[in-house]
XYZ file of N, CA and C in Angstrom:
183
model
N -162.103 -48.841 -0.133
C -161.782 -46.936 -1.275
C -163.200 -46.225 -1.135
N -162.841 -45.080 -0.962
C -163.816 -43.538 -0.582
C -163.721 -43.598 -1.920
N -165.183 -43.085 -2.266
C -166.029 -42.492 -3.763
C -166.651 -41.494 -3.399
N -167.188 -40.455 -3.915
C -168.543 -40.002 -4.156
C -169.235 -39.616 -4.094
N -170.797 -39.858 -4.003
C -171.956 -40.516 -5.287
C -172.211 -38.957 -5.732
N -172.663 -39.104 -7.270
C -172.839 -38.504 -8.234
C -174.878 -38.739 -8.278
N -175.052 -37.202 -7.243
C -176.542 -36.900 -7.140
C -177.439 -36.838 -8.227
N -176.477 -36.361 -9.612
C -177.524 -36.818 -10.615
C -177.307 -38.436 -11.674
N -176.902 -39.202 -11.247
C -177.070 -40.213 -11.471
C -177.023 -41.181 -10.518
N -178.828 -41.561 -10.306
C -179.716 -43.099 -9.411
C -178.999 -44.122 -10.439
N -178.878 -45.102 -9.232
C -177.868 -46.480 -9.554
C -178.819 -47.372 -8.153
N -179.092 -48.494 -8.599
C -179.728 -49.620 -7.767
C -178.499 -51.019 -8.136
N -178.060 -51.180 -8.326
C -176.909 -52.547 -9.079
C -175.813 -52.452 -8.356
N -176.252 -52.659 -6.851
C -175.549 -53.149 -6.021
C -173.965 -53.808 -6.484
N -173.829 -54.568 -7.394
C -172.684 -55.376 -7.921
C -171.983 -54.461 -9.134
N -171.857 -53.134 -9.491
C -171.257 -52.891 -10.184
C -169.777 -51.967 -9.035
N -168.695 -51.870 -9.495
C -167.302 -51.176 -9.550
C -168.445 -49.826 -8.929
N -168.901 -49.146 -9.084
C -168.951 -47.723 -9.898
C -170.337 -47.509 -8.245
N -171.175 -48.536 -7.786
C -172.664 -48.060 -7.041
C -171.527 -47.481 -5.844
N -172.526 -46.936 -5.545
C -172.142 -45.750 -3.824
C -172.600 -46.688 -2.924
N -172.335 -48.063 -2.520
C -172.655 -48.107 -1.024
C -174.284 -47.965 -0.772
N -174.775 -47.688 -0.140
C -176.063 -47.760 0.695
C -176.849 -46.351 -0.038
N -176.255 -46.048 -0.386
C -176.456 -44.395 -0.943
C -177.784 -44.433 -2.548
N -177.600 -46.139 -3.110
C -178.202 -46.004 -4.660
C -177.530 -44.746 -5.757
N -176.547 -44.583 -5.465
C -174.993 -43.423 -6.903
C -174.669 -43.829 -7.286
N -174.292 -43.704 -8.689
C -172.903 -43.974 -9.145
C -171.884 -42.734 -8.997
N -171.088 -43.522 -8.651
C -169.827 -42.663 -8.531
C -169.113 -41.983 -10.016
N -169.695 -42.600 -10.782
C -168.988 -41.782 -11.624
C -169.330 -40.260 -12.388
N -168.264 -39.700 -12.668
C -169.193 -38.012 -13.624
C -169.770 -38.300 -14.588
N -169.497 -39.431 -15.432
C -170.937 -39.885 -16.413
C -171.073 -40.930 -16.925
N -171.954 -41.180 -17.766
C -172.560 -42.981 -17.908
C -172.605 -42.923 -19.186
N -172.327 -44.316 -19.678
C -172.597 -43.950 -21.055
C -173.479 -45.057 -20.954
N -174.922 -44.799 -21.747
C -176.090 -46.212 -22.068
C -176.534 -46.151 -23.505
N -176.517 -48.003 -23.504
C -176.486 -48.630 -25.102
C -177.503 -49.026 -25.147
N -177.563 -49.603 -26.230
C -178.481 -50.661 -26.284
C -178.118 -52.207 -26.316
N -179.325 -52.991 -26.268
C -179.034 -54.150 -26.163
C -179.565 -55.542 -27.466
N -180.852 -53.921 -28.170
C -181.429 -54.743 -29.176
C -180.851 -54.151 -30.427
N -181.447 -54.193 -31.838
C -181.545 -52.934 -32.712
C -182.022 -51.746 -32.868
N -183.401 -52.594 -32.568
C -184.594 -52.051 -32.377
C -185.343 -51.503 -30.681
N -184.403 -50.656 -30.040
C -185.282 -50.280 -28.893
C -186.993 -49.847 -28.685
N -187.766 -50.608 -28.443
C -188.825 -49.701 -28.035
C -189.117 -49.899 -26.496
N -188.039 -49.858 -25.603
C -188.468 -50.230 -24.186
C -187.187 -49.558 -23.254
N -187.436 -49.753 -22.366
C -186.497 -49.865 -21.091
C -185.580 -50.877 -20.798
N -185.870 -51.804 -21.116
C -185.312 -53.324 -21.156
C -184.537 -53.449 -21.915
N -184.451 -52.861 -23.638
C -183.654 -52.994 -24.462
C -182.666 -51.687 -24.134
N -182.389 -51.451 -23.348
C -181.226 -50.349 -22.888
C -180.247 -50.891 -21.396
N -178.986 -50.388 -21.005
C -178.175 -50.842 -20.900
C -177.346 -49.653 -20.426
N -176.899 -49.821 -18.987
C -175.818 -48.917 -19.099
C -174.377 -49.787 -19.092
N -173.621 -49.383 -20.058
C -172.677 -49.778 -20.839
C -171.363 -48.706 -20.266
N -171.582 -48.417 -19.076
C -169.967 -47.944 -18.541
C -170.147 -49.000 -16.913
N -171.489 -50.405 -17.020
C -170.900 -51.343 -16.598
C -169.270 -51.590 -15.968
N -169.328 -51.891 -15.064
C -167.994 -52.658 -14.765
C -168.648 -54.123 -13.118
N -168.162 -54.837 -13.192
C -168.284 -55.978 -12.364
C -167.148 -55.351 -11.238
N -168.057 -55.511 -10.014
C -166.902 -55.082 -8.770
C -167.970 -55.512 -7.812
N -167.835 -55.100 -6.142
C -168.333 -55.241 -5.117
C -168.792 -53.973 -4.426
N -169.857 -53.780 -3.597
C -171.006 -52.271 -2.953
C -169.497 -51.678 -2.808
N -169.220 -50.688 -2.753
C -167.921 -49.807 -2.480
C -168.458 -48.613 -1.605
N -167.848 -48.089 -0.131
C -168.281 -46.814 0.671
C -168.251 -45.485 0.049
N -169.089 -44.732 0.132
C -169.074 -43.533 -0.558
C -168.677 -42.371 0.998
N -167.837 -40.645 0.388
C -167.944 -39.673 1.236
C -169.051 -39.444 1.461
N -169.314 -39.080 3.047
C -170.816 -38.163 2.712
C -170.393 -36.701 3.291
């Protein structure tokens, strides 16, 4: 499946269905950021709510 990297969204989560292979970008047009905790005080308390489990994909160059 060919995907186009979105150079505005960097990502290193290789097992996400929207990850752009070795380029470390997301292929979505936009992402949703969510919270893991009710009281967010640091980066670890946030998550990419657009994550979908999948394998690394190839991207259009």
